[in-house]
Tab-separated table of C-alpha atoms and ligand atoms in Angstrom:
chain	number	residue	atom	x	y	z
A	1	MET	CA	-11.907	12.585	8.387
A	2	LEU	CA	-8.687	12.020	6.481
A	3	ARG	CA	-9.392	11.938	2.745
A	4	VAL	CA	-7.599	8.981	1.189
A	5	GLY	CA	-7.007	8.354	-2.509
A	6	VAL	CA	-6.317	4.749	-3.484
A	7	LEU	CA	-4.384	3.840	-6.627
A	8	ALA	CA	-4.859	0.251	-7.773
A	9	SER	CA	-4.311	-1.870	-10.862
A	10	GLY	CA	-5.603	-5.326	-10.002
A	11	SER	CA	-7.829	-7.350	-7.782
A	12	GLY	CA	-8.119	-4.708	-5.065
A	13	THR	CA	-8.181	-6.964	-2.014
A	14	ASN	CA	-6.205	-4.373	-0.039
A	15	LEU	CA	-8.702	-1.748	-1.139
A	16	ALA	CA	-11.494	-4.046	0.067
A	17	ALA	CA	-9.787	-4.456	3.450
A	18	LEU	CA	-9.557	-0.678	3.782
A	19	ILE	CA	-13.201	-0.219	2.790
A	20	ASP	CA	-14.233	-2.822	5.389
A	21	SER	CA	-12.126	-1.286	8.170
A	22	ILE	CA	-13.536	2.166	7.492
A	23	GLY	CA	-17.051	0.716	7.339
A	24	ALA	CA	-16.521	-1.017	10.690
A	25	GLY	CA	-15.426	2.283	12.252
A	26	ALA	CA	-11.908	0.990	12.974
A	27	VAL	CA	-10.269	3.572	10.692
A	28	ARG	CA	-11.423	7.173	10.834
A	29	ALA	CA	-10.837	7.996	7.196
A	30	GLU	CA	-12.805	8.329	4.016
A	31	ILE	CA	-11.823	6.993	0.604
A	32	ALA	CA	-12.336	10.048	-1.563
A	33	VAL	CA	-11.474	8.379	-4.868
A	34	VAL	CA	-10.102	5.175	-6.345
A	35	ILE	CA	-7.948	5.636	-9.415
A	36	CYS	CA	-7.095	2.705	-11.639
A	37	ASN	CA	-4.952	2.410	-14.753
A	38	VAL	CA	-6.540	-0.858	-15.927
A	39	PRO	CA	-10.058	-0.632	-17.369
A	40	GLY	CA	-12.392	-3.236	-15.880
A	41	ALA	CA	-10.055	-4.141	-13.014
A	42	LEU	CA	-11.741	-5.789	-10.045
A	43	ALA	CA	-10.491	-2.931	-7.854
A	44	LEU	CA	-12.693	-0.515	-9.825
A	45	GLN	CA	-15.694	-2.790	-9.465
A	46	ARG	CA	-15.142	-3.073	-5.705
A	47	ALA	CA	-14.996	0.717	-5.366
A	48	GLU	CA	-18.118	1.219	-7.443
A	49	ALA	CA	-19.988	-1.396	-5.391
A	50	ALA	CA	-19.021	0.537	-2.254
A	51	GLY	CA	-20.248	3.818	-3.724
A	52	ILE	CA	-16.763	5.335	-3.912
A	53	PRO	CA	-15.976	7.719	-6.790
A	54	THR	CA	-13.709	6.082	-9.355
A	55	VAL	CA	-11.471	7.383	-12.106
A	56	CYS	CA	-9.990	5.119	-14.749
A	57	ILE	CA	-6.877	6.512	-16.431
A	58	PRO	CA	-5.480	3.949	-18.861
A	59	HIS	CA	-1.746	4.608	-19.002
A	60	ARG	CA	-1.433	3.534	-22.640
A	61	THR	CA	-3.370	6.574	-23.804
A	62	HIS	CA	-0.681	8.936	-22.495
A	63	ALA	CA	2.376	10.041	-24.416
A	64	SER	CA	4.671	9.947	-21.394
A	65	ARG	CA	4.882	8.776	-17.792
A	66	GLU	CA	4.865	12.412	-16.699
A	67	ALA	CA	1.637	13.147	-18.593
A	68	PHE	CA	-0.070	10.121	-17.032
A	69	ASP	CA	1.138	11.046	-13.560
A	70	ALA	CA	-0.003	14.651	-13.981
A	71	GLU	CA	-3.526	13.448	-14.759
A	72	VAL	CA	-3.486	11.134	-11.721
A	73	SER	CA	-2.283	13.998	-9.518
A	74	ALA	CA	-4.966	16.328	-10.863
A	75	ALA	CA	-7.674	13.731	-10.117
A	76	LEU	CA	-6.350	13.273	-6.566
A	77	GLU	CA	-6.349	17.032	-5.995
A	78	LYS	CA	-9.813	17.421	-7.476
A	79	HIS	CA	-11.103	14.942	-4.885
A	80	GLY	CA	-9.351	16.713	-2.011
A	81	VAL	CA	-7.042	13.787	-1.258
A	82	GLU	CA	-4.685	14.185	1.704
A	83	LEU	CA	-3.088	10.711	1.745
A	84	VAL	CA	-2.400	8.528	-1.293
A	85	VAL	CA	-2.268	4.739	-0.925
A	86	LEU	CA	-0.732	2.555	-3.608
A	87	ALA	CA	-2.605	-0.720	-3.176
A	88	GLY	CA	-1.317	-2.996	-5.899
A	89	PHE	CA	-0.632	-0.096	-8.264
A	90	MET	CA	1.703	-1.608	-10.829
A	91	ARG	CA	3.182	1.547	-12.329
A	92	ILE	CA	6.408	3.313	-11.440
A	93	LEU	CA	5.603	6.901	-10.544
A	94	SER	CA	7.715	9.782	-11.808
A	95	ALA	CA	10.035	11.761	-9.542
A	96	ALA	CA	7.795	14.808	-9.947
A	97	PHE	CA	4.747	12.879	-8.695
A	98	VAL	CA	6.650	11.418	-5.752
A	99	ARG	CA	8.021	14.838	-4.796
A	100	SER	CA	4.638	16.500	-4.917
A	101	TRP	CA	3.127	13.854	-2.579
A	102	HIS	CA	6.173	13.628	-0.294
A	103	GLY	CA	5.262	12.215	3.129
A	104	ARG	CA	1.693	11.577	1.965
A	105	LEU	CA	2.269	8.611	-0.368
A	106	LEU	CA	2.122	5.037	0.976
A	107	ASN	CA	2.834	1.734	-0.735
A	108	VAL	CA	2.122	-1.806	0.383
A	109	HIS	CA	4.777	-4.282	-0.710
A	110	PRO	CA	4.753	-8.091	-0.292
A	111	SER	CA	8.119	-8.604	1.437
A	112	LEU	CA	10.061	-7.424	4.445
A	113	LEU	CA	11.871	-4.557	2.775
A	114	PRO	CA	14.682	-3.933	2.095
A	115	ALA	CA	14.646	-7.630	1.117
A	116	PHE	CA	13.055	-8.596	-2.179
A	117	PRO	CA	12.071	-5.219	-3.677
A	118	GLY	CA	10.594	-4.799	-7.150
A	119	VAL	CA	8.573	-7.459	-8.884
A	120	ALA	CA	8.044	-11.157	-8.100
A	121	SER	CA	8.832	-10.744	-4.414
A	122	HIS	CA	7.332	-14.124	-3.501
A	123	LYS	CA	9.478	-15.887	-6.075
A	124	GLN	CA	12.541	-13.970	-4.888
A	125	ALA	CA	11.874	-15.105	-1.311
A	126	LEU	CA	11.319	-18.740	-2.302
A	127	ASP	CA	14.365	-18.778	-4.597
A	128	ALA	CA	16.503	-17.345	-1.795
A	129	GLY	CA	15.388	-20.109	0.551
A	130	ALA	CA	14.243	-17.530	3.091
A	131	ARG	CA	12.360	-18.868	6.130
A	132	ILE	CA	10.642	-15.593	6.880
A	133	THR	CA	9.247	-12.928	4.611
A	134	GLY	CA	6.310	-10.602	5.138
A	135	CYS	CA	4.803	-7.343	4.066
A	136	THR	CA	5.768	-3.714	4.412
A	137	VAL	CA	3.901	-0.441	4.313
A	138	HIS	CA	6.312	2.336	3.466
A	139	LEU	CA	6.374	5.924	2.354
A	140	VAL	CA	7.369	6.223	-1.276
A	141	ASP	CA	10.554	7.955	-2.329
A	142	GLU	CA	12.132	8.202	-5.749
A	143	GLY	CA	13.623	4.696	-5.663
A	144	THR	CA	11.849	1.379	-6.143
A	145	ASP	CA	10.541	0.208	-2.745
A	146	THR	CA	13.275	2.167	-0.952
A	147	GLY	CA	11.199	4.701	0.995
A	148	PRO	CA	10.976	5.048	4.797
A	149	ILE	CA	9.341	2.005	6.394
A	150	VAL	CA	6.193	2.674	8.423
A	151	ALA	CA	5.270	-0.831	9.571
A	152	GLN	CA	5.884	-4.478	8.754
A	153	VAL	CA	4.522	-7.922	9.519
A	154	ALA	CA	6.669	-11.048	9.327
A	155	VAL	CA	5.201	-14.130	7.676
A	156	PRO	CA	6.732	-17.626	7.829
A	157	ILE	CA	7.632	-19.511	4.657
A	158	LEU	CA	6.632	-23.159	4.919
A	159	ALA	CA	8.456	-26.021	3.212
A	160	THR	CA	5.312	-26.768	1.210
A	161	ASP	CA	4.866	-23.215	-0.069
A	162	ASP	CA	4.644	-22.205	-3.672
A	163	GLU	CA	4.144	-18.642	-4.905
A	164	THR	CA	0.363	-18.912	-4.653
A	165	SER	CA	0.213	-20.173	-1.077
A	166	LEU	CA	2.866	-17.718	0.079
A	167	HIS	CA	1.121	-14.827	-1.643
A	168	ALA	CA	-2.155	-15.737	0.087
A	169	ARG	CA	-0.489	-15.891	3.536
A	170	ILE	CA	1.206	-12.528	2.998
A	171	GLN	CA	-1.979	-10.908	1.745
A	172	ARG	CA	-3.864	-11.895	4.892
A	173	GLN	CA	-1.350	-9.809	6.830
A	174	GLU	CA	-1.412	-6.933	4.319
A	175	HIS	CA	-5.147	-6.728	4.902
A	176	ARG	CA	-4.515	-6.115	8.628
A	177	LEU	CA	-1.459	-3.934	8.231
A	178	LEU	CA	-2.587	-1.419	5.638
A	179	PRO	CA	-5.817	-0.323	7.399
A	180	TRP	CA	-3.908	-0.106	10.700
A	181	VAL	CA	-1.350	2.243	9.142
A	182	VAL	CA	-3.991	4.370	7.426
A	183	GLY	CA	-5.719	4.640	10.817
A	184	LEU	CA	-2.487	5.894	12.388
A	185	PHE	CA	-2.188	8.555	9.673
A	186	ALA	CA	-5.820	9.516	10.188
A	187	GLU	CA	-5.133	10.053	13.891
A	188	GLY	CA	-1.954	12.040	13.240
A	189	ARG	CA	0.218	9.396	14.888
A	190	VAL	CA	2.882	9.181	12.166
A	191	ARG	CA	5.904	11.469	12.164
A	192	LEU	CA	8.653	11.365	9.564
A	193	GLU	CA	12.144	12.399	10.669
A	194	GLY	CA	14.694	11.933	7.904
A	195	ARG	CA	14.362	8.302	6.883
A	196	ARG	CA	12.900	7.206	10.216
A	197	VAL	CA	9.185	6.958	10.797
A	198	HIS	CA	8.009	7.445	14.369
A	199	LEU	CA	4.667	5.975	15.363
A	200	GLU	CA	2.959	7.496	18.348
A	201	LEU	CA	0.937	4.480	19.389
A	202	PRO	CA	-2.071	4.883	21.646
A	203	PRO	CA	-1.511	3.680	25.232
A	204	GLY	CA	-2.120	-0.065	25.457
A	205	ASP	CA	-1.796	-0.621	21.705
A	206	PRO	CA	-0.896	-4.290	21.392
A	207	ASP	CA	1.647	-3.461	18.682
A	208	ALA	CA	0.852	-6.858	17.209
A	209	PHE	CA	2.728	-5.980	14.085
A	210	LEU	CA	6.104	-6.544	15.666
A	211	GLN	CA	5.329	-10.235	16.129
A	212	VAL	CA	5.419	-13.161	13.745
A	213	PRO	CA	1.872	-14.429	13.471
A	214	ALA	CA	1.619	-18.151	14.105
A	215	ARG	CA	0.999	-19.747	10.721
A	216	ALA	CA	-1.645	-17.137	10.004
B	1	LIG	C1	-0.449	-6.797	-2.987
B	1	LIG	O1	-0.082	-8.056	-2.498
B	1	LIG	C2	0.703	-5.831	-2.916
B	1	LIG	O2	1.591	-6.139	-1.893
B	1	LIG	C3	1.351	-6.021	-4.256
B	1	LIG	O3	0.293	-6.198	-5.148
B	1	LIG	C4	-0.743	-6.880	-4.483
B	1	LIG	C5	-2.058	-6.225	-4.845
B	1	LIG	O4	-3.117	-6.986	-4.403
B	1	LIG	N1	2.117	-4.880	-4.597
B	1	LIG	C6	3.291	-4.946	-5.207
B	1	LIG	O5	3.793	-5.989	-5.558
B	1	LIG	C7	3.941	-3.597	-5.454
B	1	LIG	N2	5.316	-3.770	-5.781
B	1	LIG	P1	-4.582	-6.397	-4.354
B	1	LIG	O6	-4.848	-5.733	-5.701
B	1	LIG	O7	-5.439	-7.604	-4.165
B	1	LIG	O8	-4.665	-5.440	-3.222
């Protein structure tokens, strides 16, 4: 079983989707620890309710970004983590952290990267008048949302959308995409070659993630 460490800051719906997929046997992985920088965050409560070990590391108590990241890294190592998933983790990680987890650090981002990186991606998409946005799971490099793309789902933007409705439509796809990608890692089906990620999909895999879901 692949040992996954999840870093979260907020509501933890992506964490919940991963917990459910593992529980249903669809993803052959184990969440070894959930680490959160926000005391009392819903993500922590979800992990505790699922019986997953949690660590809360409030970033304000650390003198520097590097000191915070070193404590996060130590907690991940202590729990034997092999793959780190940033699931709504709202902290920039230091270059040293990113380097030490190279190829083993995933982020889920609410746009079709490289469009609309950084914060307020839904607002960026609406302000740009885009008709299609989506979500991306990518490996993390030292830039902001610039790492090699593993998989994406396109999501339509409707004329009636505001940030809330768009966010909800994107999140429904994140909740499918992230567990699928973690499952591919767990089965050793992801190969990184330079900036390109090669997925060795099982025969007959519907590869649904290349299609725009109909008003999902
Ligand atoms: C997700 O929609 C994720 O794409 C976004 O935060 C949300 C967390 O939701 N991440 C970013 O914006 C990172 N730049 P969750 O806590 O309910 O999983």
